[in-house]
XYZ file of C-alpha atoms in Angstrom:
755
model
C 4.149 -7.619 -56.767
C 3.305 -5.634 -54.607
C 5.022 -2.742 -54.276
C 3.033 -0.137 -51.593
C 4.660 -1.922 -48.367
C 4.630 2.169 -46.241
C 0.685 3.410 -47.719
C 0.036 -0.078 -46.773
C 1.363 -0.265 -43.393
C 0.089 3.132 -42.952
C -3.496 1.977 -43.086
C -3.325 -1.256 -41.665
C -1.211 0.080 -38.669
C -4.326 0.747 -35.775
C -3.152 3.416 -32.921
C -3.362 0.048 -30.258
C -0.241 -0.950 -32.330
C 1.759 1.757 -32.841
C 3.851 2.451 -29.060
C 2.276 5.063 -26.735
C 4.546 6.785 -24.558
C 1.716 6.079 -21.503
C 2.606 4.186 -19.173
C -1.003 2.300 -17.298
C -1.262 2.364 -13.310
C 1.408 -0.510 -11.252
C -1.081 -4.160 -11.845
C 1.037 -7.787 -10.336
C -1.176 -10.878 -10.669
C -2.693 -10.218 -7.264
C -4.545 -8.740 -8.909
C -5.910 -10.657 -11.536
C -5.515 -13.853 -9.753
C -9.533 -14.601 -9.840
C -9.825 -14.247 -13.606
C -6.941 -15.880 -14.010
C -8.255 -18.691 -12.324
C -11.515 -18.601 -14.498
C -9.012 -17.677 -17.455
C -6.676 -19.488 -17.265
C -7.335 -22.796 -15.095
C -4.343 -24.869 -16.971
C -5.098 -27.502 -18.418
C -2.119 -29.398 -19.922
C -4.594 -31.807 -21.628
C -7.538 -31.655 -22.292
C -7.335 -35.517 -24.028
C -6.293 -38.823 -23.710
C -5.064 -38.129 -26.926
C -3.061 -34.760 -26.205
C -1.718 -37.057 -22.871
C 0.072 -40.073 -24.831
C 1.601 -37.156 -26.764
C 3.271 -35.543 -24.529
C 4.025 -38.206 -21.779
C 5.769 -39.238 -25.362
C 7.692 -36.551 -24.637
C 8.946 -36.137 -21.598
C 10.069 -38.810 -21.392
C 12.305 -39.407 -24.811
C 13.416 -36.088 -23.753
C 14.141 -38.265 -20.666
C 16.085 -40.507 -23.102
C 17.979 -38.389 -25.478
C 19.549 -41.669 -27.009
C 16.066 -42.782 -28.609
C 16.560 -40.063 -30.974
C 18.431 -41.218 -33.119
C 20.811 -37.659 -34.184
C 20.349 -35.803 -37.421
C 23.242 -36.390 -39.316
C 22.279 -35.061 -43.261
C 24.523 -31.564 -44.327
C 21.422 -30.029 -43.613
C 21.956 -30.716 -40.133
C 26.279 -30.963 -39.703
C 25.296 -27.412 -40.694
C 22.908 -26.352 -39.067
C 24.955 -27.962 -35.810
C 27.209 -25.301 -35.438
C 24.150 -23.215 -34.289
C 23.720 -24.884 -30.898
C 26.677 -24.856 -27.818
C 25.343 -26.838 -24.330
C 24.438 -23.152 -23.454
C 21.550 -22.740 -25.622
C 19.849 -26.061 -22.588
C 18.000 -24.696 -21.072
C 17.408 -27.307 -18.854
C 21.868 -26.833 -17.998
C 21.615 -23.800 -15.775
C 18.178 -23.610 -14.124
C 18.768 -21.796 -11.997
C 19.658 -18.642 -14.572
C 18.540 -19.574 -17.643
C 16.060 -17.024 -16.847
C 18.782 -14.325 -16.954
C 20.686 -15.489 -19.965
C 20.966 -12.515 -22.660
C 20.199 -12.290 -26.749
C 24.480 -12.068 -27.875
C 26.577 -12.620 -24.336
C 27.988 -15.651 -26.958
C 26.460 -18.839 -24.932
C 27.253 -16.597 -21.504
C 24.383 -16.521 -19.306
C 24.550 -12.837 -16.814
C 22.435 -10.835 -14.694
C 23.142 -7.209 -17.425
C 21.576 -6.855 -20.322
C 17.479 -6.497 -19.510
C 17.554 -7.402 -16.247
C 17.081 -3.803 -15.337
C 12.753 -3.219 -15.929
C 13.050 -0.529 -18.890
C 11.776 2.702 -17.417
C 10.255 5.224 -18.770
C 13.499 7.752 -18.717
C 15.845 5.036 -20.356
C 13.478 3.568 -21.608
C 14.404 6.524 -25.888
C 17.755 5.411 -26.047
C 17.417 1.998 -24.717
C 14.416 1.588 -28.804
C 17.758 3.804 -31.093
C 19.762 0.866 -29.113
C 18.616 -2.197 -29.464
C 17.453 -0.185 -33.460
C 21.460 0.380 -33.519
C 21.838 -3.472 -32.532
C 19.635 -5.057 -34.747
C 21.221 -3.242 -37.494
C 25.038 -3.460 -37.167
C 23.727 -7.312 -36.931
C 22.323 -7.954 -40.235
C 26.031 -5.660 -41.557
C 27.262 -8.172 -39.769
C 25.917 -10.683 -41.201
C 26.255 -9.755 -45.000
C 29.805 -9.524 -44.692
C 30.004 -12.660 -42.627
C 31.989 -11.605 -40.306
C 29.613 -11.495 -36.641
C 32.065 -10.816 -34.634
C 34.213 -13.963 -35.123
C 30.720 -15.830 -34.128
C 29.580 -18.808 -36.443
C 26.886 -19.756 -34.056
C 24.884 -16.223 -34.213
C 22.042 -17.663 -36.591
C 21.215 -14.453 -39.782
C 18.724 -11.995 -39.747
C 15.253 -13.618 -41.805
C 15.791 -11.405 -45.026
C 19.625 -12.688 -45.292
C 19.332 -15.944 -44.940
C 16.393 -15.796 -47.666
C 19.444 -13.930 -49.567
C 22.108 -15.901 -48.874
C 19.593 -19.290 -50.058
C 18.992 -17.720 -53.161
C 22.605 -16.433 -54.601
C 23.403 -20.225 -53.405
C 20.692 -20.974 -56.281
C 22.420 -19.127 -58.895
C 26.126 -19.393 -57.577
C 25.267 -23.752 -58.121
C 26.679 -25.628 -60.530
C 24.730 -26.032 -63.650
C 23.265 -29.801 -63.998
C 22.850 -29.461 -68.264
C 19.733 -30.127 -69.911
C 17.713 -31.080 -66.542
C 19.032 -26.973 -65.872
C 16.103 -25.302 -67.203
C 16.772 -22.577 -69.221
C 15.107 -19.571 -68.037
C 16.821 -21.178 -64.905
C 20.526 -20.232 -67.278
C 18.719 -16.182 -67.704
C 19.189 -15.704 -64.313
C 21.926 -17.613 -63.364
C 23.665 -15.330 -66.713
C 21.752 -11.969 -65.944
C 23.804 -12.730 -61.739
C 26.918 -13.422 -63.149
C 27.673 -10.945 -65.479
C 26.740 -8.020 -62.597
C 29.106 -10.238 -59.922
C 31.740 -9.016 -62.835
C 32.820 -5.557 -61.263
C 35.770 -5.402 -63.410
C 33.456 -4.583 -67.066
C 32.279 -2.414 -65.941
C 35.041 -0.346 -65.632
C 36.870 -1.452 -69.326
C 33.813 1.238 -70.507
C 33.227 4.045 -68.400
C 30.222 6.440 -69.158
C 29.665 5.379 -73.728
C 26.571 2.962 -72.858
C 24.617 5.404 -70.744
C 25.297 7.947 -73.718
C 24.993 5.524 -75.944
C 21.803 5.240 -74.713
C 21.201 8.811 -75.138
C 21.199 9.512 -78.736
C 18.643 6.256 -79.205
C 16.395 7.792 -76.487
C 16.705 11.265 -78.876
C 19.727 13.215 -77.445
C 21.204 15.699 -75.022
C 19.647 19.200 -74.096
C 22.891 19.241 -71.174
C 25.086 17.463 -74.737
C 24.451 18.355 -77.524
C 22.131 16.910 -80.355
C 18.781 17.044 -78.356
C 16.089 16.180 -81.147
C 13.072 18.318 -79.324
C 10.635 14.855 -78.748
C 7.381 15.390 -77.374
C 7.317 15.949 -73.355
C 4.687 12.778 -72.876
C 6.639 10.591 -76.007
C 9.286 10.340 -73.440
C 8.205 10.153 -70.419
C 6.178 7.218 -71.486
C 9.344 5.840 -72.775
C 11.042 6.107 -69.017
C 8.474 4.685 -66.850
C 7.523 1.884 -69.941
C 10.922 0.625 -70.192
C 12.941 1.367 -67.843
C 11.934 1.988 -64.095
C 12.021 5.467 -63.852
C 9.416 7.693 -62.529
C 10.793 11.027 -62.354
C 7.596 13.043 -61.040
C 5.290 10.005 -60.152
C 5.498 7.099 -59.245
C 2.984 3.361 -60.612
C 2.715 0.703 -59.045
C -0.113 -2.331 -58.924
C -1.290 -3.207 -55.821
C -5.040 -3.913 -53.982
C -7.403 -1.177 -51.881
C -7.296 -2.483 -48.091
C -10.605 -2.066 -48.166
C -11.520 -4.458 -50.742
C -8.308 -6.919 -49.568
C -11.383 -9.157 -48.097
C -13.129 -9.234 -51.576
C -12.694 -13.291 -53.130
C -11.958 -11.009 -56.718
C -8.763 -9.488 -54.637
C -9.611 -7.129 -57.387
C -5.324 -4.942 -58.195
C -4.965 -1.628 -59.205
C -3.064 0.819 -60.884
C -1.427 2.919 -57.774
C -0.267 5.741 -58.179
C 2.557 7.768 -55.140
C 4.391 10.518 -54.909
C 8.144 9.747 -56.699
C 11.489 9.400 -54.884
C 13.758 12.510 -53.970
C 17.183 12.522 -53.919
C 16.861 15.137 -50.519
C 15.744 14.234 -47.116
C 12.893 16.708 -47.100
C 11.684 18.441 -44.597
C 7.342 18.717 -42.987
C 6.814 21.054 -40.877
C 3.945 20.287 -38.497
C 2.705 23.508 -37.780
C 2.280 24.633 -41.920
C 1.714 21.114 -43.181
C 3.677 22.299 -45.817
C 6.619 20.569 -46.674
C 9.883 22.039 -48.301
C 13.992 20.669 -49.546
C 16.483 20.334 -46.279
C 18.303 23.013 -46.773
C 21.917 21.704 -45.297
C 21.513 18.822 -47.980
C 21.049 21.032 -51.192
C 24.642 21.664 -51.448
C 26.030 17.999 -51.773
C 22.969 17.418 -52.852
C 24.623 20.204 -55.681
C 28.259 19.316 -55.730
C 26.591 15.900 -56.330
C 24.319 16.485 -60.151
C 28.083 18.810 -61.286
C 30.000 15.524 -60.349
C 27.733 13.750 -62.791
C 27.737 16.068 -64.649
C 31.575 15.872 -65.632
C 31.458 11.469 -65.494
C 29.443 12.384 -68.166
C 31.740 13.965 -70.487
C 29.179 18.416 -70.007
C 31.712 21.017 -69.990
C 32.195 22.757 -66.463
C 30.781 26.108 -67.426
C 27.452 24.308 -67.789
C 26.832 22.579 -64.544
C 25.660 25.339 -62.222
C 22.692 26.614 -64.981
C 21.854 23.185 -65.383
C 22.548 21.803 -61.793
C 20.531 24.965 -60.277
C 17.645 24.185 -62.943
C 17.867 20.781 -61.925
C 17.718 21.383 -58.024
C 15.313 23.950 -58.334
C 12.703 22.301 -60.023
C 13.094 19.285 -57.687
C 12.066 21.463 -54.795
C 9.811 23.335 -55.914
C 8.419 20.021 -57.216
C 8.438 18.648 -52.838
C 7.293 21.634 -51.526
C 3.095 20.211 -52.308
C 4.344 16.360 -50.614
C 3.483 15.534 -47.476
C 4.237 12.164 -45.101
C 1.996 9.582 -45.091
C -0.122 9.923 -41.096
C -0.848 13.566 -42.060
C -2.022 12.746 -46.031
C -4.240 9.382 -43.892
C -5.638 11.536 -41.303
C -6.177 13.910 -44.622
C -7.783 10.991 -46.278
C -5.486 11.643 -48.879
C -4.797 7.060 -49.089
C -6.837 5.851 -52.222
C -8.133 8.074 -53.740
C -10.417 6.585 -56.295
C -10.380 7.900 -59.803
C -10.853 7.395 -62.805
C -8.487 7.968 -65.595
C -10.350 11.064 -67.797
C -10.830 12.074 -64.209
C -6.990 12.019 -63.767
C -6.292 13.825 -66.795
C -8.811 17.008 -66.234
C -8.004 17.702 -63.054
C -3.828 17.512 -64.226
C -3.418 17.971 -67.579
C 0.075 18.080 -68.584
C 0.873 14.883 -67.894
C -1.241 12.261 -70.431
C -1.792 9.831 -68.289
C -3.827 7.477 -70.821
C -0.865 7.197 -73.270
C 1.849 6.697 -70.367
C 0.145 4.290 -68.432
C -0.476 2.059 -71.263
C 3.201 1.689 -72.399
C 3.928 0.725 -68.496
C 0.841 -1.885 -69.171
C 1.080 -2.463 -72.103
C 0.004 -5.000 -73.663
C -3.412 -4.974 -71.571
C -6.132 -2.205 -72.880
C -6.221 0.520 -70.840
C -9.689 3.239 -70.522
C -10.576 6.921 -70.071
C -13.444 4.922 -67.669
C -10.419 2.469 -65.657
C -10.141 3.474 -61.648
C -6.877 4.211 -60.271
C -5.819 4.553 -57.089
C -4.122 8.414 -55.762
C -2.005 8.624 -53.253
C -1.838 12.388 -53.247
C -4.127 14.234 -55.598
C -3.322 18.169 -54.183
C 0.362 16.939 -55.052
C -0.932 15.309 -59.080
C -2.296 18.555 -60.028
C 0.366 20.438 -57.913
C 2.778 18.393 -59.931
C 1.383 18.506 -63.259
C 0.684 22.464 -62.390
C 4.957 23.378 -62.412
C 5.311 21.148 -65.581
C 2.975 23.385 -67.690
C 4.704 26.813 -65.946
C 8.552 25.462 -66.739
C 7.342 24.101 -70.232
C 6.909 27.977 -71.496
C 8.814 29.579 -68.434
C 12.383 27.335 -70.319
C 11.417 25.552 -73.111
C 14.844 26.678 -75.368
C 16.764 25.065 -72.732
C 14.713 21.175 -71.475
C 14.828 21.449 -67.915
C 11.812 19.768 -68.016
C 14.775 16.839 -70.415
C 17.758 16.922 -67.930
C 15.257 15.954 -65.151
C 14.460 12.612 -66.594
C 17.906 11.857 -67.678
C 19.370 13.110 -64.055
C 16.297 10.069 -63.164
C 17.212 7.996 -65.707
C 21.094 8.071 -64.925
C 19.872 7.140 -60.747
C 17.752 3.551 -62.110
C 21.142 3.454 -64.239
C 23.468 3.488 -61.194
C 24.063 0.127 -59.925
C 24.767 -1.453 -64.626
C 26.864 2.104 -65.052
C 30.830 1.819 -63.605
C 32.087 2.451 -59.897
C 32.373 6.469 -60.169
C 28.959 7.167 -59.871
C 28.144 4.431 -57.406
C 30.438 6.251 -55.073
C 29.049 9.493 -56.435
C 25.788 8.171 -54.945
C 27.608 6.797 -52.024
C 29.258 9.375 -51.574
C 26.108 12.338 -51.042
C 23.885 9.149 -49.030
C 26.628 9.535 -46.422
C 26.428 13.491 -46.005
C 22.659 13.257 -45.715
C 23.032 10.810 -42.588
C 23.128 7.206 -44.042
C 25.630 5.036 -41.703
C 24.902 1.922 -43.254
C 27.679 0.108 -44.484
C 27.489 -0.844 -47.744
C 26.302 -4.438 -49.368
C 28.177 -6.625 -50.465
C 27.945 -6.802 -53.845
C 27.059 -9.707 -54.421
C 23.289 -9.518 -51.507
C 23.132 -6.137 -54.916
C 23.385 -8.204 -57.598
C 20.645 -11.445 -55.582
C 18.055 -8.702 -55.371
C 18.872 -7.050 -59.093
C 18.314 -10.348 -60.823
C 15.129 -10.872 -58.509
C 13.481 -8.205 -60.100
C 14.283 -9.612 -62.943
C 13.025 -13.377 -61.640
C 11.139 -13.154 -58.732
C 8.146 -15.751 -59.865
C 12.005 -17.306 -61.373
C 13.397 -18.205 -57.775
C 9.819 -17.924 -55.415
C 9.998 -21.703 -57.615
C 13.025 -22.638 -57.141
C 12.394 -21.657 -53.687
C 9.367 -23.927 -52.807
C 11.475 -26.610 -55.122
C 15.137 -26.530 -53.266
C 13.222 -26.128 -49.486
C 9.626 -26.101 -49.050
C 8.225 -29.702 -50.010
C 5.356 -31.435 -47.854
C 7.548 -31.261 -44.311
C 6.609 -26.892 -44.835
C 3.200 -27.928 -45.691
C 2.953 -29.773 -42.235
C 3.813 -26.806 -40.772
C 1.594 -24.883 -41.536
C -1.530 -26.805 -41.793
C -0.198 -27.092 -37.819
C 1.107 -24.119 -36.066
C -2.217 -22.039 -38.389
C -4.733 -24.894 -36.869
C -2.981 -24.629 -33.164
C -3.365 -20.401 -33.561
C -6.789 -21.469 -33.995
C -7.624 -22.944 -30.377
C -5.810 -20.225 -28.896
C -8.281 -17.295 -30.454
C -10.833 -19.809 -29.800
C -10.757 -19.819 -26.608
C -9.642 -16.068 -25.669
C -12.300 -13.439 -23.226
C -13.916 -11.201 -25.657
C -14.970 -8.719 -24.388
C -18.736 -7.915 -26.990
C -19.263 -11.524 -27.782
C -20.432 -9.794 -31.956
C -17.908 -8.242 -32.227
C -15.683 -12.291 -31.250
C -18.234 -13.716 -33.886
C -17.083 -11.792 -36.794
C -13.738 -12.412 -35.918
C -13.565 -15.845 -35.275
C -15.175 -16.058 -37.911
C -12.232 -14.129 -40.231
C -10.238 -16.300 -38.561
C -11.875 -19.737 -39.360
C -12.090 -19.343 -43.129
C -8.977 -17.576 -43.477
C -6.841 -20.392 -45.108
C -2.860 -19.971 -45.161
C -1.441 -20.929 -48.541
C 2.428 -21.269 -49.303
C 2.730 -20.128 -52.682
C -0.352 -18.853 -55.478
C 0.943 -18.094 -58.183
C 4.084 -19.421 -59.167
C 2.483 -22.383 -57.562
C 1.173 -24.175 -60.666
C 4.243 -23.011 -63.178
C 5.637 -25.730 -64.618
C 9.436 -25.547 -66.389
C 7.935 -24.897 -69.510
C 5.612 -21.916 -68.117
C 8.492 -20.636 -66.671
C 10.268 -20.744 -69.464
C 7.499 -18.956 -71.810
C 7.618 -16.706 -69.422
C 10.689 -15.382 -69.851
C 11.253 -16.529 -73.534
C 12.172 -12.718 -75.021
C 15.438 -12.261 -72.932
C 18.038 -12.523 -74.302
C 21.352 -11.963 -71.889
C 24.428 -10.983 -73.620
C 27.755 -11.963 -71.536
C 30.165 -9.285 -70.514
C 27.927 -6.830 -70.727
C 25.609 -5.896 -67.530
C 24.564 -2.746 -68.924
C 22.199 -4.914 -71.614
C 21.432 -7.164 -69.831
C 20.229 -4.761 -66.826
C 18.187 -2.971 -69.396
C 16.708 -6.664 -69.763
C 16.005 -6.726 -65.892
C 13.952 -3.781 -66.132
C 11.679 -4.811 -68.951
C 10.863 -7.408 -66.831
C 10.027 -5.728 -64.461
C 7.202 -3.813 -65.846
C 5.796 -7.177 -67.402
C 5.603 -8.208 -63.327
C 3.442 -5.191 -63.164
C 1.744 -5.939 -65.683
C 1.098 -9.514 -65.206
C 0.460 -8.645 -61.836
C -2.841 -5.612 -62.448
C -4.097 -9.217 -65.335
C -4.264 -11.719 -62.905
C -3.899 -9.589 -59.547
C -1.677 -11.894 -57.848
C 1.830 -11.366 -56.904
C 4.592 -13.671 -55.929
C 6.665 -13.896 -53.664
C 9.608 -12.147 -53.980
C 12.388 -11.947 -51.080
C 8.589 -11.541 -48.508
C 9.751 -13.535 -45.404
C 6.346 -12.440 -44.220
C 2.400 -13.616 -43.379
C 0.100 -11.570 -45.648
C -4.026 -11.995 -46.583
C -5.568 -11.913 -49.401
C -8.567 -11.656 -50.214
C -9.308 -15.208 -48.363
C -5.825 -16.265 -48.468
C -2.762 -15.616 -45.889
C 0.304 -15.446 -48.480
C 2.447 -17.823 -46.660
C 6.002 -16.987 -48.271
C 8.220 -19.078 -49.498
C 10.830 -17.299 -48.893
C 10.391 -18.427 -45.033
C 11.194 -21.689 -45.388
C 14.852 -21.453 -45.993
C 17.528 -22.602 -43.409
C 18.945 -22.248 -40.424
C 14.985 -21.600 -39.823
C 13.475 -24.824 -41.722
C 14.537 -27.320 -43.874
C 12.948 -31.136 -44.294
C 16.016 -32.696 -43.045
C 15.580 -31.290 -39.488
C 14.449 -32.099 -36.842
C 10.470 -30.872 -35.914
C 11.398 -29.669 -33.330
C 13.769 -26.931 -34.615
C 12.120 -26.607 -38.052
C 8.741 -26.339 -35.293
C 10.980 -24.152 -32.473
C 12.309 -21.500 -34.576
C 9.077 -21.397 -37.518
C 7.226 -22.854 -36.477
C 7.211 -20.432 -33.864
C 8.848 -16.866 -35.500
C 5.357 -18.310 -38.594
C 2.329 -17.436 -35.103
C 4.555 -14.321 -33.968
C 4.492 -13.181 -37.509
C 0.502 -14.634 -37.698
C -0.403 -12.658 -34.304
C 0.855 -9.849 -35.470
C -1.190 -9.685 -38.610
C -4.513 -10.441 -36.816
C -3.429 -8.644 -34.137
C -4.890 -5.268 -34.346
C -8.794 -7.012 -34.542
C -7.296 -9.659 -31.039
C -6.156 -6.293 -29.743
C -9.051 -4.175 -29.757
C -11.376 -7.165 -28.813
C -9.331 -9.589 -26.395
C -9.207 -9.252 -22.904
C -6.472 -11.754 -22.583
C -3.489 -9.630 -24.250
C -3.423 -7.326 -21.453
C -4.806 -9.728 -18.554
C -1.445 -12.371 -19.934
C 1.163 -9.490 -21.050
C 0.833 -9.114 -17.315
C 0.878 -12.100 -15.600
C 4.232 -13.111 -17.640
C 5.822 -9.903 -16.577
C 4.822 -10.264 -12.956
C 6.538 -14.122 -12.893
C 10.306 -12.000 -14.262
C 9.847 -9.408 -10.918
C 8.642 -11.871 -9.035
C 12.210 -13.229 -10.298
C 13.915 -10.723 -10.428
C 12.920 -7.996 -8.431
C 12.024 -10.247 -5.523
C 7.927 -10.632 -3.842
C 5.187 -7.055 -3.608
C 7.696 -5.348 -7.100
C 5.375 -6.356 -8.753
C 3.451 -2.943 -8.498
C 6.332 -1.088 -8.455
C 7.772 -1.162 -12.341
C 5.696 -0.273 -14.634
C 5.099 -1.993 -18.736
C 3.482 0.398 -21.189
C 0.957 -0.936 -23.105
C 2.299 -1.203 -26.676
C 5.416 -4.083 -24.921
C 1.931 -5.723 -22.636
C 0.764 -6.570 -25.847
C 4.427 -7.523 -27.657
C 4.934 -9.900 -24.418
C 1.435 -11.239 -25.002
C 1.681 -11.934 -29.228
C 6.437 -13.560 -28.429
C 3.793 -15.918 -24.727
C 1.187 -16.603 -26.984
C 3.021 -17.601 -30.129
C 5.558 -19.973 -27.450
C 2.376 -21.778 -26.467
C 1.214 -22.337 -30.872
C 5.196 -23.797 -31.689
C 4.532 -25.638 -28.988
C 0.791 -26.620 -30.078
C 1.475 -26.979 -33.493
C 4.786 -29.130 -32.746
C 2.877 -32.555 -29.995
C 0.234 -31.872 -33.428
C 3.381 -32.797 -35.635
C 3.422 -36.329 -33.103
C -0.110 -37.512 -34.095
C 1.543 -38.487 -37.979
C 4.514 -38.957 -36.677
C 5.380 -40.459 -33.258
C 9.419 -40.333 -33.552
C 11.548 -37.575 -34.076
C 15.749 -36.553 -34.749
C 18.316 -34.817 -32.961
C 20.625 -31.911 -32.998
C 23.723 -31.691 -31.606
C 22.565 -33.926 -28.578
C 18.804 -31.413 -27.980
C 15.913 -34.316 -29.336
C 12.147 -33.072 -28.689
C 11.113 -30.273 -25.295
C 15.423 -29.614 -25.140
C 15.825 -28.901 -28.833
C 12.551 -27.466 -29.447
C 12.534 -24.615 -26.797
C 16.847 -24.535 -27.717
C 15.312 -23.544 -31.228
C 12.425 -20.862 -29.772
C 15.625 -18.918 -27.922
C 18.605 -19.206 -30.512
C 15.893 -17.492 -33.172
C 13.895 -15.275 -30.754
C 18.001 -14.024 -30.180
C 18.959 -13.826 -33.352
C 16.443 -13.479 -35.906
C 13.100 -11.598 -34.747
C 12.102 -8.978 -35.053
C 9.752 -7.482 -32.787
C 12.426 -8.691 -30.128
C 13.017 -4.654 -29.381
C 9.816 -4.540 -27.983
C 10.402 -7.086 -25.397
C 10.988 -5.692 -22.023
C 13.301 -8.420 -21.014
C 15.413 -11.604 -22.432
C 13.420 -14.199 -24.381
C 14.786 -17.312 -22.153
C 12.003 -16.293 -19.058
C 9.559 -17.192 -21.766
C 10.954 -20.866 -21.219
C 11.046 -20.298 -17.884
C 7.352 -19.039 -17.474
C 5.982 -21.853 -19.870
C 8.145 -24.507 -17.263
C 7.316 -23.210 -14.278
C 4.739 -25.540 -12.620
C 3.816 -26.440 -15.648
C 4.039 -30.790 -16.879
C 5.759 -28.940 -20.426
C 9.611 -30.491 -19.556
C 10.948 -32.344 -17.847
C 12.445 -31.149 -15.371
C 11.628 -27.526 -13.764
C 12.736 -24.329 -14.497
C 12.756 -23.136 -10.218
C 15.567 -22.324 -8.052
C 14.559 -18.713 -6.796
C 17.033 -17.368 -3.644
C 15.475 -17.660 -0.904
C 13.825 -13.887 -0.506
C 12.178 -14.881 -3.741
C 8.486 -16.210 -3.695
C 7.514 -18.830 -6.509
C 5.210 -17.647 -9.197
C 1.801 -20.151 -7.837
C -0.075 -18.788 -10.879
C 0.273 -19.758 -14.611
C 0.029 -17.308 -17.839
C -1.144 -20.750 -19.397
C -4.103 -20.142 -21.813
C -6.182 -23.437 -22.070
C -4.567 -23.384 -25.491
C -2.137 -26.646 -25.191
C -4.691 -29.408 -24.543
């Protein structure tokens, strides 16, 4: 449960990874011909085994009847995503112009107009908008009426979890833990029950917490006692956030130690950063909507209108005072403010308003937390400022209790998903006022996410049992083995660095799962033994989920082993590359699919993920990303702009890099598919496609529909198939059909991976 993706991403992203506006001088393949002949001397089959396997693949591809059709329910459903238009060999003259989102039709529009510097910004905005709209359509189940569109990977995983939670109960065969997860999801999906009780559950909870100064009857509990209670039992962090994760500089250590990490809290309003003065302030144009939403919340809680002005005014004043000490990640990285190591005792000296030991002991009970323990702080100046602000407000506003009100309204934000729709609509209206234009996600989406927060270990285990069996392990092995061959054959700029990088790659061990791998049904039942859920009482069940979340944090700190949860991309943990089970769901993978489909879809996506994961080291030390990327780009220009045009249109370094990643992933996935034939020399077909046909069609389809990196590509992914098949023996048919004014690219951009 590593809850620090933003900070971690900021630490591992290198300048070379970041999109850059500078564009290099135009260079075509001719400049690289001599280098390419040496670096990428094309050799399809380096061994007799390779020749035999690919000969078999080609012959079987030409005899489609040789591959029996896959008729499993999963295959019949997957066949809806494919059409004859997806076959790269049905239209060799224009397949490279096949545009994603064209509904199966070829077009000479799409990305054929080369993205230059003038339109690039608008193009990137359009692509990001397209991705967001696609996800909303996927979730709503209305992808413009197109049944053939793959969902994005997160949506596919959420739908797989939804199927698990909605599957019919199987009596005694269903574990107690699974029964509780399904009950939680069922009460969440019941939208009517919260409407019947209104705000009463929240008001009753306030009484249990000692009352509220605004509504009367406040017993003035100690500030730190209330704060510790909210953080430990209700996952509410008003003044600072607390989570668990590794130190990025220690990720390769076998011990894989995880630390308590302390960061800025989440503020409800946008914050403006002045890059000249290096100061933050609340965005003033959103303060009035923020004030109005505060008043609406108080009204829903029965607070008299004459108390709104003072309490909401103090709430906003405290919020904006705290916000001035926040700073964006890039600034904190440049100032070395991230991952500041400090003992709890020293932190108490620097920020005395918080009883740090008592709060952290409450959050991570029953673990022993001591004054000498090291914590990682990501903005110590903010923490010091926060402590000073609390001390000042305790003195200046002791009677009206604005600090207590601030904590109560923070708790309200945490519990809004479990309250009646008036609270959610108030929050939604404020989000729209601050510029949030995303369509509201359906209730099932929200309920799946809430269920995963508490039952992440169970759901990871269940997904593995249902989706990621032996076939998943084989795919991981084949893809990583092929990837290691690809990287071993790269031309490195420095022998010393290459030795270090290659040794790192060889010592990393890809694993499908971590802690959940060994959990039995009995252990899972024990994990959730104390959870008591009620029928038709989602508010009470939601509080139980928050307690489970706290226990998950404690387990992570104790064992240093996160569950994958809703993760859909690999990550490095110690000497392991963790491949989350959430990747192995339909329509990207199924044990009954033809292997050509599994390797063409998930195999290629996994190869891209792994290349991006290892890219900072590879890109800075190897020659191939630049030279191979420019070679593929020159191929593209030769067939779209004519001969001799390679020097006319430049390609930014960030896109050169992505072209290499995408093309290398296609090579790696195809080589992995070849490896699978050493164990299983036959395969099945889908929608009339088999072997290479199905593999290449699957690659294009999944890259069009579900690859988050596609937005950085300067052309459609179908062109990569054209490059692979031109001048090569990989494909049973060629994909060269050029106009007389165009010249066929004589060079191949293959490395020696596929042998």
